Every structure is written in C-alpha cells, then in structure tokens.
Coordinates of C-alpha atoms and ligand atoms in Angstrom, one line a residue:
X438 CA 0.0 0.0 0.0
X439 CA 3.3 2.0 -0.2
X440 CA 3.2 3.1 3.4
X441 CA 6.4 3.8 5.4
X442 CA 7.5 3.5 8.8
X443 CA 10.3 5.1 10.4
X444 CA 11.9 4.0 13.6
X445 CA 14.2 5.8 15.4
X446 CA 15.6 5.3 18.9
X447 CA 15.9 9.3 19.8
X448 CA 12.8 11.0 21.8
X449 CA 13.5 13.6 18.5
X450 CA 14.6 12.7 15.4
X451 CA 17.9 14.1 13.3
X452 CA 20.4 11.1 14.4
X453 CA 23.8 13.3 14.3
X454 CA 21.8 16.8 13.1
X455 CA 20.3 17.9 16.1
X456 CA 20.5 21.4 17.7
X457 CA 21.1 22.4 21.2
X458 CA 18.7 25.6 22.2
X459 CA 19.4 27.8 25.5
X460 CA 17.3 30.8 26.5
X461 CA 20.1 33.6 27.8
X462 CA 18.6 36.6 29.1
X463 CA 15.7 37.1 27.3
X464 CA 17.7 35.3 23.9
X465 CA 16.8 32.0 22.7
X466 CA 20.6 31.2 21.0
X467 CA 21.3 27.9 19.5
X468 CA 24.8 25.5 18.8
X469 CA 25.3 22.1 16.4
X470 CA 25.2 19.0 18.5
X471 CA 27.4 17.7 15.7
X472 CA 26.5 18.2 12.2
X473 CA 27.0 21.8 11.7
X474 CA 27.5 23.2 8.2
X475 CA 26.1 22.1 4.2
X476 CA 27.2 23.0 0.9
X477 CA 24.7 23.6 -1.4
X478 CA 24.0 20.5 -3.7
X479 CA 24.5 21.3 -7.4
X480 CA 20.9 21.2 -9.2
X481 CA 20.9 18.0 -10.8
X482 CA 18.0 16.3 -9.8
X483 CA 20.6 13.4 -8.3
X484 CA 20.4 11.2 -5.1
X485 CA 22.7 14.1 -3.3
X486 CA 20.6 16.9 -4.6
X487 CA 18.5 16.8 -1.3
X488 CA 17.8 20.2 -1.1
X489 CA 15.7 20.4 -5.0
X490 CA 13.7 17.6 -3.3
X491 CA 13.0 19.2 -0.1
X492 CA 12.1 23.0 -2.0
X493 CA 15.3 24.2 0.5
X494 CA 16.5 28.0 -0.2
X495 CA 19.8 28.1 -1.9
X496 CA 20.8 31.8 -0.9
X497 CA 21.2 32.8 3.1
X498 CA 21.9 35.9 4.7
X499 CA 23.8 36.1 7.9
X500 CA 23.6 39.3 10.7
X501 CA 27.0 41.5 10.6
X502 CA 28.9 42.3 14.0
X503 CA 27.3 45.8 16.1
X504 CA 28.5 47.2 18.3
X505 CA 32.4 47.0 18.8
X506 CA 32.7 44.5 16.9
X507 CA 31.7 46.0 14.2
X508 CA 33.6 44.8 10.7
X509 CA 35.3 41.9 12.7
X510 CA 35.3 38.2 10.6
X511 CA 33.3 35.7 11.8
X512 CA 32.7 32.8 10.7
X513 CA 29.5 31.4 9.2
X514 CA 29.9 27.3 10.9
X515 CA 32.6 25.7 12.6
X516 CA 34.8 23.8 10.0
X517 CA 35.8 26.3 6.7
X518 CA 38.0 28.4 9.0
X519 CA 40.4 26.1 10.3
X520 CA 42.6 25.8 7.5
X521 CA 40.8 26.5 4.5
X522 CA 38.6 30.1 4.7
X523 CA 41.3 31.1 8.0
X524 CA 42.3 34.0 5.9
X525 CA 38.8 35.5 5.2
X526 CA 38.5 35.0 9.3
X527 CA 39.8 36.8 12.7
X528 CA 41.4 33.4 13.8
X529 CA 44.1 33.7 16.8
X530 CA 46.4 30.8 17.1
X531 CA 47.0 30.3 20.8
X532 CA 50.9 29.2 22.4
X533 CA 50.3 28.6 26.0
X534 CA 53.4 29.5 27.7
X535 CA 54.2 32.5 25.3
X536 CA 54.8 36.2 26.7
X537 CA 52.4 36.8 23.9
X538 CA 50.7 33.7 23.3
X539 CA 48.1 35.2 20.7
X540 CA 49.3 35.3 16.8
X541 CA 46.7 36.1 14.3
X542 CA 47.2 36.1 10.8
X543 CA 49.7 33.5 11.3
X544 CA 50.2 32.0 7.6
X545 CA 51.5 35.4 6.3
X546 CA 52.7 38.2 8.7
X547 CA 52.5 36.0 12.1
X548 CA 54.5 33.0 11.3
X549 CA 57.9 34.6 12.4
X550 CA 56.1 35.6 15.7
X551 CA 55.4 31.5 16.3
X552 CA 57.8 29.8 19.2
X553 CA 58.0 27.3 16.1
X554 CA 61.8 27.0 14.8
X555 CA 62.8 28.0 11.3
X556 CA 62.4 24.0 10.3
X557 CA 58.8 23.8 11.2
X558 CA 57.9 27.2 9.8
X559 CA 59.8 26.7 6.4
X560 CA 57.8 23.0 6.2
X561 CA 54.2 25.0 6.7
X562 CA 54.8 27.4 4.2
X563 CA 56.1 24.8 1.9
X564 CA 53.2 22.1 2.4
X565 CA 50.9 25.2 2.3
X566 CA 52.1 26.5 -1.1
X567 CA 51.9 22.9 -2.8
X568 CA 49.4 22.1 -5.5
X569 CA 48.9 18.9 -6.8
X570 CA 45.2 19.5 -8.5
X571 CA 47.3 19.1 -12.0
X572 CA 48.1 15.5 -11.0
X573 CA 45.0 13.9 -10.5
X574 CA 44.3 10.2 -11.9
X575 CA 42.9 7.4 -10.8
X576 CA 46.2 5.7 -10.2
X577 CA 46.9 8.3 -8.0
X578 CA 44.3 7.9 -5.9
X579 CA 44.3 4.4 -5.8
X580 CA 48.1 5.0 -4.5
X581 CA 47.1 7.7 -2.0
X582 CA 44.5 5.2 -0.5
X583 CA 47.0 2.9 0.4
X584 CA 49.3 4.7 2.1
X585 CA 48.1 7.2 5.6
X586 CA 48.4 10.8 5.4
X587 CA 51.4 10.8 7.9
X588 CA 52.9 9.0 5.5
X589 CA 52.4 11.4 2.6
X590 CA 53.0 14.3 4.8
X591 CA 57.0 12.7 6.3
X592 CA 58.0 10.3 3.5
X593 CA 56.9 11.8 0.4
X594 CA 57.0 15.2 1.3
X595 CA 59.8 15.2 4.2
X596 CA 57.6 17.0 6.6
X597 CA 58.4 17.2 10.2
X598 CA 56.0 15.1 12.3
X599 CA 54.9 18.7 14.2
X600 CA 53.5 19.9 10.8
X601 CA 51.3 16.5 10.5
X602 CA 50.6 16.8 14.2
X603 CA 48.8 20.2 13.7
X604 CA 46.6 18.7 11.2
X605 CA 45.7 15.7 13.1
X606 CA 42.9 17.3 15.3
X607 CA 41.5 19.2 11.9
X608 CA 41.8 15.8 10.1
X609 CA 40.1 14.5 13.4
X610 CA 37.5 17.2 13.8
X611 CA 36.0 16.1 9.7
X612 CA 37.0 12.1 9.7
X613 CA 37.4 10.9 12.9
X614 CA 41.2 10.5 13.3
X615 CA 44.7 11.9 12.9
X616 CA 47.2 11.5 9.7
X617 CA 48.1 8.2 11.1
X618 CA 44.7 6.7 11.2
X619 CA 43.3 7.6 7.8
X620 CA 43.8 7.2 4.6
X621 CA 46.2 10.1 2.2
X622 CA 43.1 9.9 -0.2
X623 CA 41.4 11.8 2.4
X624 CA 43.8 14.6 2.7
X625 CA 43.2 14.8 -1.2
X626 CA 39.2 14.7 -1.3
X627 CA 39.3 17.6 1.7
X628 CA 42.1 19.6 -0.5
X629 CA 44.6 19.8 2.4
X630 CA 48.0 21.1 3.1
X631 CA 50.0 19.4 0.0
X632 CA 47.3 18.9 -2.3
X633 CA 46.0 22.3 -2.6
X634 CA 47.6 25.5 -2.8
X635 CA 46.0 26.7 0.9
X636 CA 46.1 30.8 -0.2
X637 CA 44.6 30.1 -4.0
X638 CA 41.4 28.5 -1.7
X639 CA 38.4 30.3 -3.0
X640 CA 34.9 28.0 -2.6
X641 CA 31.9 29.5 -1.8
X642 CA 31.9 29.5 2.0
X643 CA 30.0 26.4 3.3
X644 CA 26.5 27.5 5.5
X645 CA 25.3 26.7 8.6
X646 CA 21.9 27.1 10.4
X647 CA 21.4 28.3 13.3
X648 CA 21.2 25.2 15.3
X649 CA 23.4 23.4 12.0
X650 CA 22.0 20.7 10.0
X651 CA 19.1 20.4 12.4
X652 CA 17.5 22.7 10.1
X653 CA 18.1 19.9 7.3
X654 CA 16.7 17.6 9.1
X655 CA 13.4 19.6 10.2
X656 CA 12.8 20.4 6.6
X657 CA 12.8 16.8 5.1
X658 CA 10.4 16.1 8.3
X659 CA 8.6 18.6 7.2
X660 CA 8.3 17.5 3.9
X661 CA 7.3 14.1 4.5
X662 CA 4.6 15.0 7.0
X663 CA 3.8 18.9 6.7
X664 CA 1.5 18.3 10.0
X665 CA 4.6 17.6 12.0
X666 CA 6.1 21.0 12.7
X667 CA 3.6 23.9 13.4
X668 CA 3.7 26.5 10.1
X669 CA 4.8 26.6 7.0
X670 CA 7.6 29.7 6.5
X671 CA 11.4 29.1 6.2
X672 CA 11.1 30.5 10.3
X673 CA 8.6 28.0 10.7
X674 CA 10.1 24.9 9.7
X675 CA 13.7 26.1 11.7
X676 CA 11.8 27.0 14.7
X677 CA 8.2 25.6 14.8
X678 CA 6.9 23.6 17.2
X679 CA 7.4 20.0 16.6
X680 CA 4.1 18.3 17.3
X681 CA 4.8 14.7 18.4
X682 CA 1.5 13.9 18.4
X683 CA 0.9 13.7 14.8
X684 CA 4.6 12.1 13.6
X685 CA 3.2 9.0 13.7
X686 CA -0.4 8.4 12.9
X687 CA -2.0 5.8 11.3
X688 CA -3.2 7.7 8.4
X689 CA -0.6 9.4 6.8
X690 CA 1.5 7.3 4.2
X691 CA 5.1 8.1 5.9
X692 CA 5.4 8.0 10.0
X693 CA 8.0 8.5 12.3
X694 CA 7.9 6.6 15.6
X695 CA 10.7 7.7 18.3
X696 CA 12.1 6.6 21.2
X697 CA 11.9 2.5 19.3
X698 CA 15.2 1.3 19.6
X699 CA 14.6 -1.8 16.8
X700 CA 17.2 -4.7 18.4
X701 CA 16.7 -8.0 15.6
X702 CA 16.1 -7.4 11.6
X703 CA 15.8 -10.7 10.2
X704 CA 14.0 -12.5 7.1
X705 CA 11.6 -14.6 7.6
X706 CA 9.2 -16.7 4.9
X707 CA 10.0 -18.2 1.7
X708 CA 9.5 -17.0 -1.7
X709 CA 8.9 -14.1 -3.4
X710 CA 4.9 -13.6 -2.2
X711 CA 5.8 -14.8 1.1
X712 CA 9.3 -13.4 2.0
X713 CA 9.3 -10.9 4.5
X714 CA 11.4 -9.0 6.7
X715 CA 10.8 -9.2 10.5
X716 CA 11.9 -6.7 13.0
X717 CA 11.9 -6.2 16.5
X718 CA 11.8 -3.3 18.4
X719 CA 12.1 -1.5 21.5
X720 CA 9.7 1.0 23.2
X721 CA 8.3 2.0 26.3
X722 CA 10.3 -1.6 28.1
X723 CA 8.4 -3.7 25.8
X724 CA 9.5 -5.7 22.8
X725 CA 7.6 -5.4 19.4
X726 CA 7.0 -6.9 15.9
X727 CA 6.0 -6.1 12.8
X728 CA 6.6 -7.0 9.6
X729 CA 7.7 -5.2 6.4
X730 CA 7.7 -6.2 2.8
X731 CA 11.6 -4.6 2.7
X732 CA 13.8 -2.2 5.0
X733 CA 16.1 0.4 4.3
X734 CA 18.9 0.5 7.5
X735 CA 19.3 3.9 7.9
X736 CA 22.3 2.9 10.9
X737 CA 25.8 2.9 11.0
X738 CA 27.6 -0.1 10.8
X739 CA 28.4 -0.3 14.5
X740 CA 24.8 -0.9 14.9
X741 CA 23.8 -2.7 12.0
X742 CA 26.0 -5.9 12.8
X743 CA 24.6 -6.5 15.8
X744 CA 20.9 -6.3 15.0
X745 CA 21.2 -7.7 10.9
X746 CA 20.5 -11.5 12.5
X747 CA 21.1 -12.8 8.9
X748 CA 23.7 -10.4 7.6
X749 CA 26.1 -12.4 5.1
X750 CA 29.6 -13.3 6.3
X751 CA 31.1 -11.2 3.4
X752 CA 29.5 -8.0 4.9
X753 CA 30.7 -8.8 8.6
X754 CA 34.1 -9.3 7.1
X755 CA 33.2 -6.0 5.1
X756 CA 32.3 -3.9 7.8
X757 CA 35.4 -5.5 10.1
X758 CA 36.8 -3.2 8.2
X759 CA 34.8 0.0 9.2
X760 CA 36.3 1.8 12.6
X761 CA 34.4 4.4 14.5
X762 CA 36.0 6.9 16.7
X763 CA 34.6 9.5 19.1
X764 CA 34.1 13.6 19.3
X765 CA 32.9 15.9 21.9
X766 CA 30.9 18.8 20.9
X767 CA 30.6 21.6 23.5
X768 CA 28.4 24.3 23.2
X769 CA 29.2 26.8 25.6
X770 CA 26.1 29.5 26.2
X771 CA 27.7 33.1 26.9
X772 CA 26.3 35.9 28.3
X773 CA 28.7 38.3 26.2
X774 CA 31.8 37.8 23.8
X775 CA 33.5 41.1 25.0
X776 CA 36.3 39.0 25.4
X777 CA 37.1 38.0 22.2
X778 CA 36.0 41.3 21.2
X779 CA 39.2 43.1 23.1
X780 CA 41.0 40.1 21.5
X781 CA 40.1 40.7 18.0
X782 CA 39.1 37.2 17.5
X783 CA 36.1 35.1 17.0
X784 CA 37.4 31.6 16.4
X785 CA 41.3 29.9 18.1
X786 CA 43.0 26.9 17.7
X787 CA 45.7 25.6 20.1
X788 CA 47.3 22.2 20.5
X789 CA 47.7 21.9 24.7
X790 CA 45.0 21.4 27.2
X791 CA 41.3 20.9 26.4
X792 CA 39.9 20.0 23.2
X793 CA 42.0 22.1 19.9
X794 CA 39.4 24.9 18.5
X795 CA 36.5 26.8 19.5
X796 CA 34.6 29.8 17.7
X797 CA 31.6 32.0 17.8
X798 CA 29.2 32.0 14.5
X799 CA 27.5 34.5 12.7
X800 CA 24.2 33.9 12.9
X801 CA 22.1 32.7 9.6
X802 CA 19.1 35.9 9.2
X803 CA 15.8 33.9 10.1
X804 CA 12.9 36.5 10.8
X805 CA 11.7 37.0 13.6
X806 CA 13.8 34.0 15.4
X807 CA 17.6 35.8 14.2
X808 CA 20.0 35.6 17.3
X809 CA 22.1 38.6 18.2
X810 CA 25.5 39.2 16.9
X811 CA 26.7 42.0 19.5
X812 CA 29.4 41.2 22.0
X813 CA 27.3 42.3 24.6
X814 CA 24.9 39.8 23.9
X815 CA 24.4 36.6 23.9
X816 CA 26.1 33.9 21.7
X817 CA 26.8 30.0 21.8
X818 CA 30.9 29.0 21.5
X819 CA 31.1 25.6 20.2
X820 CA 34.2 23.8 20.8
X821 CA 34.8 20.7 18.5
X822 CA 37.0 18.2 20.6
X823 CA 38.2 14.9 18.2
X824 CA 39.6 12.5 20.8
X825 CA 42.2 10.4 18.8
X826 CA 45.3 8.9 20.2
X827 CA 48.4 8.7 17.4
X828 CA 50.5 5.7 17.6
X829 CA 48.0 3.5 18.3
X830 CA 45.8 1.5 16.1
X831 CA 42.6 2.7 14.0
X832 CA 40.0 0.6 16.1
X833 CA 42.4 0.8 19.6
X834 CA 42.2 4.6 19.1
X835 CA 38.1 4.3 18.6
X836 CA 37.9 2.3 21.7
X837 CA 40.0 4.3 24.1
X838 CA 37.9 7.4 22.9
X839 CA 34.5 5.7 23.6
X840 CA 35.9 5.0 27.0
X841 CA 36.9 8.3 27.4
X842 CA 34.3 10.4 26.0
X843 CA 31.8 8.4 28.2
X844 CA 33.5 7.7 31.5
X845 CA 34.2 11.1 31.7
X846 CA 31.6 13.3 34.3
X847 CA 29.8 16.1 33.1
X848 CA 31.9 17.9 36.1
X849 CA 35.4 16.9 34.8
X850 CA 34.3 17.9 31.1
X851 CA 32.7 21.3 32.8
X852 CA 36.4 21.8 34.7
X853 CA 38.2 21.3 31.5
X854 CA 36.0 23.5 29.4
X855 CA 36.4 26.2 32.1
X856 CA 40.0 26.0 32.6
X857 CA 41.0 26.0 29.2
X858 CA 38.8 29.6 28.9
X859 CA 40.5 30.7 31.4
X860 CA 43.9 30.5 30.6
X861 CA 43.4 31.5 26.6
X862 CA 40.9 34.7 27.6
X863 CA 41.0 35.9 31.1
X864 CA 44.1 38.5 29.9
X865 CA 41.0 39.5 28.2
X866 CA 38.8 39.7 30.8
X867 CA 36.5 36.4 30.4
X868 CA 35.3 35.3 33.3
X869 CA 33.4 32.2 33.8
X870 CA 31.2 32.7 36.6
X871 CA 29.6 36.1 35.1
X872 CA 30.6 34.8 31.0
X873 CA 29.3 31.5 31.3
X874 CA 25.4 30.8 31.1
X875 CA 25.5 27.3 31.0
X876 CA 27.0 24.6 28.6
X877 CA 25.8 21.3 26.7
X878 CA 28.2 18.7 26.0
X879 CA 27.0 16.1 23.0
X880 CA 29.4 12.4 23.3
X881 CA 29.0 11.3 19.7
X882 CA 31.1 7.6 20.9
X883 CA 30.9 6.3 17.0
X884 CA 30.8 10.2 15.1
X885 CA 32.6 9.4 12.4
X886 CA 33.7 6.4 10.4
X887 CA 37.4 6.7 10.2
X888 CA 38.4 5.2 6.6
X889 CA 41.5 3.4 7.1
X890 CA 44.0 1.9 3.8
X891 CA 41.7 1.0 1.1
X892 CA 38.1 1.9 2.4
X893 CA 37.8 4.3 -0.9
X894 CA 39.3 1.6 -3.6
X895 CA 39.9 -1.6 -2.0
X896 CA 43.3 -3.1 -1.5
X897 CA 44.9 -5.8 -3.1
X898 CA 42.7 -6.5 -6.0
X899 CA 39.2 -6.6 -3.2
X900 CA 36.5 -4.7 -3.2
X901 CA 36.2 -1.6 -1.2
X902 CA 34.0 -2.3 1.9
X903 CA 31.1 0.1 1.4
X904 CA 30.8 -1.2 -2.1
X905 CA 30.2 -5.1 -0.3
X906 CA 27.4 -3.1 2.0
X907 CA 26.0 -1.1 -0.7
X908 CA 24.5 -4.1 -2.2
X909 CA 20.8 -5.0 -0.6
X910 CA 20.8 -8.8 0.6
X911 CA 17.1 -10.3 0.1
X912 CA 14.9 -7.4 1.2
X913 CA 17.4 -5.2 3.0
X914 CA 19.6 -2.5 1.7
X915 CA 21.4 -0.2 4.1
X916 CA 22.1 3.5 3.3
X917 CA 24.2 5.5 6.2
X918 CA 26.5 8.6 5.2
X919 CA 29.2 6.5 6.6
X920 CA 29.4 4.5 3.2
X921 CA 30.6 7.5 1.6
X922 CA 34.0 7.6 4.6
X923 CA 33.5 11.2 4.7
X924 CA 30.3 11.7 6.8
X925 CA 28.0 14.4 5.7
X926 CA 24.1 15.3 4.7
X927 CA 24.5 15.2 0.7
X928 CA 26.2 11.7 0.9
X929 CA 23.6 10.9 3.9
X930 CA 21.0 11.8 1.3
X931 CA 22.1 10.3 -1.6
X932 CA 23.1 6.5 -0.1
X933 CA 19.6 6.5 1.5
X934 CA 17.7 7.3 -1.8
X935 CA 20.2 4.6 -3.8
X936 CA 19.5 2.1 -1.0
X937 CA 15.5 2.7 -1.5
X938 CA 15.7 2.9 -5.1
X939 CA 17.6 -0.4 -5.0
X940 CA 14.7 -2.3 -2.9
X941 CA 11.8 -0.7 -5.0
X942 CA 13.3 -2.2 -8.5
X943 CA 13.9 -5.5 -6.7
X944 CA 10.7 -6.0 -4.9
X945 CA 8.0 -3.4 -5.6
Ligands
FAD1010 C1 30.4 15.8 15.5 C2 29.9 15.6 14.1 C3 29.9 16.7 13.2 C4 29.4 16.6 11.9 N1 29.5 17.7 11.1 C5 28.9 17.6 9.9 C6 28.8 18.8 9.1 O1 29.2 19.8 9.5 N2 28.1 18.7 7.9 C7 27.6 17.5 7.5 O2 27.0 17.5 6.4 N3 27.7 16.4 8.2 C8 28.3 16.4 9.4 N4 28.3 15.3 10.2 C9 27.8 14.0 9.7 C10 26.3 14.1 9.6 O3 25.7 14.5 10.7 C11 25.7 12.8 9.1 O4 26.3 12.4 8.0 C12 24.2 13.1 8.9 O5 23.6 13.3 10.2 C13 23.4 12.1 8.3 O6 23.7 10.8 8.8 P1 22.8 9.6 8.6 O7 21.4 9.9 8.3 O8 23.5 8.7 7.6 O9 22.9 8.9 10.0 P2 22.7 9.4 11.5 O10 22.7 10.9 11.6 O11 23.7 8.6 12.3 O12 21.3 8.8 11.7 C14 21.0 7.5 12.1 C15 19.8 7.4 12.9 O13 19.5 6.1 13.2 C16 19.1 6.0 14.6 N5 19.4 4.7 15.1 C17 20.6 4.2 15.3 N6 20.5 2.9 15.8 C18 19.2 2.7 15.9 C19 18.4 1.6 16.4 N7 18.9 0.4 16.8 N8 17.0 1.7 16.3 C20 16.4 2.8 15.9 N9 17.1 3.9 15.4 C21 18.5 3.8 15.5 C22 19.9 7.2 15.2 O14 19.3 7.6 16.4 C23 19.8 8.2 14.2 O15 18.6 9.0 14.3 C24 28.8 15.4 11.5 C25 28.7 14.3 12.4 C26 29.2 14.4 13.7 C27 29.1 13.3 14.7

C-alpha cells in the first residue's frame, strides 16, 4: 500500500543533526550538536541533490557584527575556517606559555612571531604553497588510498612530524582520526596542506543554520509530514513547534515513531509472495514486531552488525573493516563575547589542554527568530573536541575514545571546558562565573567512520568495503552517510535514496 514506517531510537529525530537551544537573558541562541555546516548541492536532480527535493532556499543571509565588533570576521559554521577560509577570518592561534601567546594572521605576517623553529615554519609554508590539483588520476588515488596521510606528509613530502601533528585534530574534527589513522586519499578529497595550494582557496563559503544541519533535518520532516512541525515559512520549519502527536499516525502514508530502539532485523518466509522482513523493536520496556515487505537500515555499521541476525559473512568481514572513533561537541552558552571582542578574534586553535578549536558564528538571518551578533549579547561558542590517540591502532584509538568520552563526568568535562577559557581569555577579561550561562556537551562515541587503507578503492585486488554493504541482501539495503567515509548530509542523502531505489526495482 506503499506506506512507510520510520523507527528511530531518539525521543526527537535528526540522528547526528540535532540542535542544542538555551534561553540567555531574554535570547533564545542555539549550537550544532554535531552536524553543523552544508554546501549547497548542485541542481541535478541526483540522489545528493537533497535540497531540490526538499524546495530548501539556496541563498542565506547572515547578521554583521554591532556594536564594537563592528567589521570583525566571523565565521558562518565551525569547520571552513580552520585551514581553508582562516584567511577571510579573525582566527588567533593560541601558544600557552608565550609572553604573547596570541598570533593572528599567522600563515602570512605571524609566522615569524610562532615559538615554532625555522624547520617547522619553512615546512608549513612549503606544504601550504603545494598544489597537486594538476596530477589527479585514478592511479593516484588508488596509491594515495593505500598509504596514511602521515605517510604522505614525512616520507613523500619530508615534513616534520609537528607539521602532521597540527593537522591531526583538523583531520580529526572532519573524519574521525589523525594522519596516522586515515587514509592520504582523504587529505586529497578535503584539498589539504599538500594537495592544494591553501592561499589560491576560494569556494563559496559552506553554511550553517542556526542550530546546523538540524535545520536539514526539520525540513525533510517537514516535507514528509507537513503536520509535523507547526507553520509553513522558512522561520517555521527552523523553529516551529514539533508536534509529536501527529509524527506517527496511522493515516498518513510516511510515519515516524521515536524513542523504538529496533534490536533484531531478520527474514523470515519463503519465496517471493511470502518473504518478509521481520523486526523487533524497543519501546516504552516492551518488545515489538512487525513485519515489512523490505527495509532500508538507515544505521551505522556499529549498529547494523549486531541487529542484521542474517547479515552475510562477506559483509561482517566487510564492515570488520569499518572503525568508528569519538568527538565531543561543547556548546558553551555566553552571556557576552566582550572577550574576544578586546581580543580581535572570534574563532582559536591551540594544541595543549582541552579539546584544539573553538569559535563563535554569525548567525544565519531567520525573521523573527535571528539571534544577536553583539558582544554584549548573547552567543553560543562551540568547541569541536576529536579525541584520537596517534600511535595507536585505528580501532584501539576508537575504543579508548569511547571510554573516554563516556567515562568522563559532566563535572570533569565542565572543569576542563572552564580552565581551558580561562587560561586563553581571562588576559582578556573572560570570566566564567559572570561569561558562562550554562553549557551542553554532545558524546558522539561512533561520530565518524574513520576510513582506514583502502576503504575508498579496496586493496589488493578486493573490493572496497562500502561497495560489499551497498548491495541489498534479500529485502534489506542499508544506506548510512558512513558509506561514503567522509560523513555528511549530501552523501547521507544520496546512499539513503540509492539504497531505497535499490529495494523498489527489486521487490516493488
Ligand atoms: C560531530 C559531528 C559533526 C558533523 N558535522 C557535519 C557537518 O558539518 N556537515 C555534514 O553534512 N555532516 C556532518 N556530520 C555528519 C552528519 O551529521 C551525518 O552524515 C548526517 O547526520 C546524516 O547521517 P545519517 O542519516 O547517515 O545517519 P545518522 O545521523 O547517524 O542517523 C542514524 C539514525 O539512526 C538512529 N538509530 C541508530 N540505531 C538505531 C536503532 N537500533 N534503532 C532505531 N534507530 C536507530 C539514530 O538515532 C539516528 O537518528 C557530523 C557528524 C558528527 C558526529
């Protein structure tokens, strides 16, 4: 009767784009709880070409600085100024321990004021001014994807191990895990350092709602089921009032039912007119079943081999290969940013303490429900913390992050948070009993998939592992962003329309 279910185990649905909200002082401000920033899809018509499907804007607007902050650069999300836009932003590159520990601009006039010796800073501006676009082939590829980026960076281009150690939290902060973990082909497809001349850079910048890719999320909700958020404008569908009540009625061709956590997917039947696919679920503290003519697995791999009961031995050995690792995302309410203001930044990157970057967005222009952008005013800080552990395995480094990110209390992650402040901004008179409002932290154990030698290609004449797990078995297909090794909405889209494509020429 083409009807669809939807199960997901979240009291709210958006799986890694959801959007942490505080009300500061009279100002409802909002942070990313992971996914934070999109670029707009190219108008094809194709499986990643989410946003012609959904009838999504394609131009935004975003509030300037007031105040006396007035003209400073700050970025749109969270990602695009830590190597690639830096120079369109006000980024300060922290040293701890300096008698001036701030350096801004520090690619072109700041590098001589770095406590970095003349080795280190000769080996940035080299890596930095390579461009390797010219030598693209498929070979090349192929050979990148089967060697790790530390690799690239100290054998074939005689770096210093500090140069691949400042990239290993940015690598980290994108795909999981540092140079040593992943894959060179992965330092290509995000044009790093020494595949892309870093000062010719010149994409569009990428966007970011207010509470990021929430705002994806809400409008393919909304498309599916226009009674499930309150109103109808582009303010709306950001900020409208989700009504729970009417995501999963009996009625409507496509429902949503949260808080199910589905524990066995199995097939059951034989034949064609009988075969079926059974799954079990969770909900409320009590199993159920139902039956479906075919199911699309929407879930990583670290979930999907436990609950597949009759996945083929070919894709267990296939996703043996997948590793997960773990990131923290802090959003840290503030009352003001007068701080950063005196500072002249709105975004820093360091590489002791807590966590690597933080930075302060400028806010996407959404009616009534635009946040302030004045530094006496509220904003959220989101700090992006990667925990990865060099030297170490892919899947050892996974495991002792998952321990870490959720052994950890929120009081020792508050400490941290509020230490590290303190010693990069009190000189500029932060303080964190007045600054601080209040602070969410998000424990994303699996974030990313971290795409070790040969995820992309395959090694040794195999093939690549996603390609094994692309195929549907019987009446299952699965289609998580993680197929794709780099995790993000237009691949989310597009392997979740190929996977239900796949099952509707097959069995519908
Ligand atoms: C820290 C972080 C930052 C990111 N930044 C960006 C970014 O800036 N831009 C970008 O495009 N992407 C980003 N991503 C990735 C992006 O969020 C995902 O690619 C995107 O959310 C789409 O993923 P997905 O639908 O494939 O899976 P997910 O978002 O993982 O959704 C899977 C869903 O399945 C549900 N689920 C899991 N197990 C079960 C079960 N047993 N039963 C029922 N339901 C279950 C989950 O709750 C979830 O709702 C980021 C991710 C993280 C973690």
């Amino acid at each position: 009767s083409g009807r669809v279910l939807i199960l997901d185990n979240h009291p709210i649905f958006g799986g890694e784009a959801k959007r942490n909200d505080f009300d500061v002082n009279g100002f409802h401000i909002s942070g990313p709880q992971g996914s934070n920033d999109f670029g707009i899809p190219t108008i094809d018509g194709g499986p990643d070409d989410y946003f012609s499907a959904l009838n999504m804007p394609r131009e935004f607007n975003y509030l300037e600085p007031g105040g006396s902050a007035s003209g400073m650069r700050i970025p749109i999300d969270n990602y695009d100024w830590l190597t690639w836009q830096e120079r369109r932003f006000d980024v300060g590159h922290f040293f701890q321990d300096e008698t001036k520990p701030w350096v801004k601009d520090v690619w072109d006039s700041g590098l001589n004021m770095t406590p970095w010796n003349k080795k280190i800073r000769d080996a940035f501006t080299y890596v930095r001014s390579l461009d390797r676009r010219n030598e693209d082939s498929s070979e090349t590829e192929r050979w990148l994807d089967s060697i790790t980026l530390k690799s690239y960076y100290e054998d074939k281009l005689g770096l210093p191990p500090e140069v691949t150690s400042f990239y290993d939290p940015i690598m980290a902060s994108i795909i999981g895990l540092g140079c040593d973990a992943v894959s060179a082909y992965w330092g290509k497809y995000f044009e790093m350092p020494g595949f892309y001349k870093t000062s010719e850079y010149n994409e569009t910048l990428l966007q970011s709602f207010p509470g990021g890719n929430a705002g994806i999320a809400r409008h393919f909700v909304k498309k599916l089921n226009p009674e499930a958020i309150e109103g109808n404008s582009f303010e709306n569908v950001l900020f409208g009032k989700i009504a729970f009540n009417k995501l999963d009625q009996e009625d409507k061709p496509v429902r949503i039912r949260l808080n199910s956590t589905v524990v066995s997917v199995r097939h059951k039947g034989q034949g064609k007119k009988h075969e079926r696919v059974q799954i079990v679920y969770a909900k409320d503290g009590q199993l159920n079943q139902l039956n479906a003519k075919a199911v699309v697995m929407a879930s990583g791999g670290w979930v999907n081999r436990y609950i597949l009961k009759d996945l083929p031995p070919d894709y267990h050995r296939a996703y043996s290969e997948f590793g997960h690792s773990a990131v923290l995302v802090a959003n840290i309410a503030l009352t003001n940013w007068r701080f950063l203001q005196r500072l002249g930044i709105s975004a820093a990157i360091w590489s002791k303490g807590f966590g690597f970057s933080c930075n302060i967005r400028r806010p996407m222009v959404i009616g009534n429900k635009s946040q302030p952008l004045h530094p006496d005013k509220p904003i959220v800080m989101t700090f992006y913390a990667p925990i990865f552990k060099p030297g170490l395995t892919r899947k050892e480094q996974g495991v002792k992050g998952r321990t870490e990110i959720l052994g950890a209390s929120f009081s020792d992650y508050e400490r941290q948070i509020r230490e590290q402040m303190t010693i990069m901004f009190s000189d500029s008179g932060f303080d964190p009993v007045k600054d601080i409002a209040g602070i969410i932290l998000n424990r994303w154990g699996h974030a990313y998939v971290n795409p070790g030698l040969g995820f992309r290609f395959g090694m040794n004449g195999n093939i690549a592992p996603p390609d094994i797990i692309r195929e549907p078995y019987g009446r299952i297909a699965i289609g998580h962003s993680e197929l794709r090794g780099h995790q993000y909405w237009s691949g989310a889209a597009g392997e979740g329309r190929r996977a239900v494509e796949a099952l509707l020429n097959l069995h519908f």
